[in-house]
Amino acid sequence: MTNRGMIIRFCVFVALAGLGFAADLATKAWIFGRLGMPGEQPVWWIVPDVFGFQTSLNEGALFGMGQGMTPWFAALSVIFAAGIVIWLFLGGAAKSWWMTISLAAITAGIFGNLYDRLGLHGLKWGGGDGVHQAGEPVYAVRDWILVMIGRWPWPNFNIADSLLVCGVTALIIHTLWFSEVAARDKTAGGEKTVTSKEGSGL
């Protein structure tokens, strides 16, 4: 890839990651400004008992796993983000538009939730839960999208989570589908070359 092509890929990567990051923070600020801290307002149903908005705070990872391990997840987020940039622009993954866009979505999701884990949103606990002191800074991810699976509520999530899931899914599709197609085409090309050489010898 030429230097110009690499610069274009880098600009697209930064733009998409920045847009995803901004959309995540903007929607979190909007819904928490409207519904307040968890429990202050009832669920804001868009489709009654199916889909709505409800604020919650997640001190763990995706789907609430690993509660109370915020520092570890914050550190891992920085490591993963650095790894993505290295993979793209030093490892050559940026040669693929699919990889560039997929990793931009993942990066946006990483930084959207990292922003919250570092407490940069400025929220403070109200206290009274036996765990946090009133006025203590909140180091937790702001979740707000509620989806019901029948009578069971799917763990609340946000735009950053959605970008992470979509980006990882796109990477899996690329690995399982496009890599297989490339390998098959390479094998087919090799077979054609061998056949051609054998034919020329006759």
Short mmCIF file of C-alpha atoms in Angstrom, two decimals:
data_model
loop_
_atom_site.label_atom_id
_atom_site.label_comp_id
_atom_site.label_asym_id
_atom_site.label_seq_id
_atom_site.Cartn_x
_atom_site.Cartn_y
_atom_site.Cartn_z
CA MET A 1 0.00 0.00 0.00
CA THR A 2 1.27 3.48 -0.86
CA ASN A 3 1.84 6.15 1.77
CA ARG A 4 -1.15 8.06 0.41
CA GLY A 5 -3.35 4.99 0.72
CA MET A 6 -2.19 4.43 4.29
CA ILE A 7 -2.94 8.06 5.19
CA ILE A 8 -6.45 7.74 3.74
CA ARG A 9 -7.10 4.55 5.73
CA PHE A 10 -5.78 6.22 8.87
CA CYS A 11 -8.05 9.24 8.40
CA VAL A 12 -11.09 7.03 7.81
CA PHE A 13 -10.23 4.93 10.87
CA VAL A 14 -9.88 8.00 13.11
CA ALA A 15 -13.06 9.60 11.71
CA LEU A 16 -15.20 6.50 12.22
CA ALA A 17 -13.79 5.79 15.67
CA GLY A 18 -14.34 9.44 16.64
CA LEU A 19 -17.93 9.46 15.38
CA GLY A 20 -18.75 6.26 17.26
CA PHE A 21 -17.12 7.58 20.42
CA ALA A 22 -19.01 10.89 20.18
CA ALA A 23 -22.34 9.16 19.52
CA ASP A 24 -21.84 6.93 22.56
CA LEU A 25 -21.02 9.79 24.92
CA ALA A 26 -23.79 12.01 23.57
CA THR A 27 -26.50 9.37 23.99
CA LYS A 28 -25.31 8.48 27.50
CA ALA A 29 -25.32 12.14 28.57
CA TRP A 30 -28.78 12.66 27.03
CA ILE A 31 -30.50 9.68 28.63
CA PHE A 32 -28.88 10.13 32.06
CA GLY A 33 -29.84 13.79 31.92
CA ARG A 34 -33.44 12.80 31.22
CA LEU A 35 -33.85 9.75 33.48
CA GLY A 36 -31.22 10.47 36.12
CA MET A 37 -29.35 7.87 38.11
CA PRO A 38 -30.59 4.25 38.21
CA GLY A 39 -33.91 3.93 40.02
CA GLU A 40 -34.77 7.63 39.94
CA GLN A 41 -37.21 7.24 37.04
CA PRO A 42 -39.26 4.29 35.74
CA VAL A 43 -38.42 2.59 32.44
CA TRP A 44 -39.11 4.81 29.44
CA TRP A 45 -40.82 2.29 27.17
CA ILE A 46 -40.62 2.81 23.41
CA VAL A 47 -42.38 -0.50 22.74
CA PRO A 48 -44.18 -1.49 25.98
CA ASP A 49 -42.56 -4.48 27.71
CA VAL A 50 -40.30 -5.08 24.70
CA PHE A 51 -37.88 -2.18 24.19
CA GLY A 52 -37.14 0.91 26.21
CA PHE A 53 -34.62 3.08 28.02
CA GLN A 54 -33.47 2.52 31.60
CA THR A 55 -30.32 3.87 33.21
CA SER A 56 -27.94 1.49 34.96
CA LEU A 57 -24.29 1.52 36.03
CA ASN A 58 -22.02 -1.39 35.23
CA GLU A 59 -18.78 -1.76 37.21
CA GLY A 60 -17.86 -4.84 35.20
CA ALA A 61 -17.42 -5.65 31.52
CA LEU A 62 -19.87 -6.50 28.75
CA PHE A 63 -23.20 -7.85 30.09
CA GLY A 64 -22.13 -7.10 33.66
CA MET A 65 -19.38 -9.72 33.91
CA GLY A 66 -16.47 -9.10 36.29
CA GLN A 67 -18.11 -6.67 38.69
CA GLY A 68 -15.67 -4.60 40.74
CA MET A 69 -12.71 -5.12 38.37
CA THR A 70 -12.87 -1.66 36.82
CA PRO A 71 -9.09 -0.89 37.07
CA TRP A 72 -8.23 -4.13 35.30
CA PHE A 73 -10.74 -3.51 32.52
CA ALA A 74 -9.48 0.06 32.09
CA ALA A 75 -5.89 -1.18 31.74
CA LEU A 76 -6.92 -3.90 29.28
CA SER A 77 -8.85 -1.32 27.24
CA VAL A 78 -5.70 0.76 26.75
CA ILE A 79 -3.68 -2.34 25.80
CA PHE A 80 -6.31 -3.50 23.30
CA ALA A 81 -6.58 -0.04 21.72
CA ALA A 82 -2.80 0.13 21.29
CA GLY A 83 -2.82 -3.38 19.84
CA ILE A 84 -5.46 -2.40 17.29
CA VAL A 85 -3.42 0.57 16.04
CA ILE A 86 -0.28 -1.58 15.78
CA TRP A 87 -2.17 -4.36 13.98
CA LEU A 88 -3.70 -1.91 11.51
CA PHE A 89 -0.79 0.30 10.58
CA LEU A 90 2.28 -1.78 11.37
CA GLY A 91 0.84 -5.26 10.91
CA GLY A 92 -0.81 -4.37 7.61
CA ALA A 93 -4.45 -5.00 8.52
CA ALA A 94 -5.31 -1.55 7.13
CA LYS A 95 -4.86 -2.96 3.62
CA SER A 96 -8.41 -4.25 4.04
CA TRP A 97 -11.27 -1.74 4.20
CA TRP A 98 -13.33 -4.36 6.05
CA MET A 99 -10.68 -4.65 8.76
CA THR A 100 -10.23 -0.87 8.96
CA ILE A 101 -13.94 -0.24 9.52
CA SER A 102 -14.38 -3.21 11.90
CA LEU A 103 -11.46 -2.15 14.07
CA ALA A 104 -12.66 1.47 14.05
CA ALA A 105 -15.97 0.31 15.53
CA ILE A 106 -14.16 -1.73 18.18
CA THR A 107 -11.91 1.21 19.03
CA ALA A 108 -14.89 3.54 19.42
CA GLY A 109 -16.52 1.04 21.76
CA ILE A 110 -13.34 0.60 23.80
CA PHE A 111 -12.87 4.33 24.35
CA GLY A 112 -16.57 4.98 24.95
CA ASN A 113 -16.62 2.59 27.90
CA LEU A 114 -13.10 3.52 29.04
CA TYR A 115 -14.27 7.14 29.39
CA ASP A 116 -16.90 5.94 31.86
CA ARG A 117 -14.61 3.54 33.75
CA LEU A 118 -12.24 6.43 34.43
CA GLY A 119 -15.14 8.41 35.93
CA LEU A 120 -14.80 11.22 33.39
CA HIS A 121 -18.60 11.56 33.17
CA GLY A 122 -18.54 13.15 36.62
CA LEU A 123 -21.35 11.11 38.17
CA LYS A 124 -21.37 10.53 41.93
CA TRP A 125 -23.03 7.79 43.96
CA GLY A 126 -26.04 8.76 46.02
CA GLY A 127 -25.13 6.32 48.79
CA GLY A 128 -27.51 4.13 50.71
CA ASP A 129 -26.61 0.92 48.88
CA GLY A 130 -24.21 -0.35 51.52
CA VAL A 131 -21.32 -0.41 49.06
CA HIS A 132 -20.69 3.15 47.93
CA GLN A 133 -20.48 6.30 50.02
CA ALA A 134 -22.65 9.29 49.15
CA GLY A 135 -20.73 11.67 46.91
CA GLU A 136 -18.16 9.05 45.93
CA PRO A 137 -17.17 9.28 42.22
CA VAL A 138 -18.72 6.67 39.95
CA TYR A 139 -16.21 4.51 38.07
CA ALA A 140 -18.74 2.54 36.07
CA VAL A 141 -20.07 2.29 32.53
CA ARG A 142 -23.36 4.04 31.83
CA ASP A 143 -25.85 1.62 30.24
CA TRP A 144 -29.32 2.60 29.09
CA ILE A 145 -30.78 0.40 26.33
CA LEU A 146 -33.24 -2.19 27.65
CA VAL A 147 -34.45 -5.13 25.55
CA MET A 148 -36.84 -7.75 26.89
CA ILE A 149 -36.51 -11.39 25.84
CA GLY A 150 -40.00 -12.49 26.71
CA ARG A 151 -40.23 -11.72 30.43
CA TRP A 152 -36.47 -11.72 30.86
CA PRO A 153 -34.61 -8.40 30.59
CA TRP A 154 -31.44 -8.61 28.52
CA PRO A 155 -28.56 -6.90 30.41
CA ASN A 156 -28.71 -3.16 29.72
CA PHE A 157 -26.18 -1.94 27.17
CA ASN A 158 -25.14 1.18 25.28
CA ILE A 159 -23.85 2.35 21.89
CA ALA A 160 -20.25 1.44 22.80
CA ASP A 161 -21.29 -2.15 23.57
CA SER A 162 -23.16 -2.32 20.26
CA LEU A 163 -20.09 -1.09 18.36
CA LEU A 164 -17.91 -3.66 20.12
CA VAL A 165 -20.26 -6.52 19.28
CA CYS A 166 -20.69 -5.40 15.65
CA GLY A 167 -16.94 -4.92 15.20
CA VAL A 168 -16.03 -8.30 16.69
CA THR A 169 -18.77 -10.01 14.64
CA ALA A 170 -17.38 -8.39 11.48
CA LEU A 171 -13.90 -9.66 12.35
CA ILE A 172 -15.21 -13.19 12.86
CA ILE A 173 -17.00 -13.05 9.50
CA HIS A 174 -13.81 -11.81 7.86
CA THR A 175 -11.77 -14.61 9.44
CA LEU A 176 -14.24 -17.41 8.66
CA TRP A 177 -15.36 -16.24 5.22
CA PHE A 178 -12.93 -13.94 3.45
CA SER A 179 -9.78 -15.66 4.72
CA GLU A 180 -11.18 -18.99 3.57
CA VAL A 181 -12.04 -17.57 0.15
CA ALA A 182 -8.55 -16.04 -0.18
CA ALA A 183 -6.93 -19.33 0.79
CA ARG A 184 -9.10 -21.23 -1.70
CA ASP A 185 -8.28 -18.77 -4.49
CA LYS A 186 -4.57 -19.03 -3.68
CA THR A 187 -4.75 -22.82 -3.78
CA ALA A 188 -6.67 -22.74 -7.05
CA GLY A 189 -4.08 -20.38 -8.51
CA GLY A 190 -1.29 -22.71 -7.48
CA GLU A 191 -3.02 -25.69 -9.09
CA LYS A 192 -3.44 -23.73 -12.33
CA THR A 193 0.27 -22.86 -12.35
CA VAL A 194 1.26 -26.47 -11.83
CA THR A 195 -1.09 -27.63 -14.58
CA SER A 196 0.28 -25.02 -16.94
CA LYS A 197 3.88 -26.10 -16.31
CA GLU A 198 2.99 -29.75 -16.81
CA GLY A 199 1.27 -28.89 -20.07
CA SER A 200 4.23 -26.92 -21.38
CA GLY A 201 6.49 -29.91 -20.74
CA LEU A 202 4.46 -32.16 -23.00
#
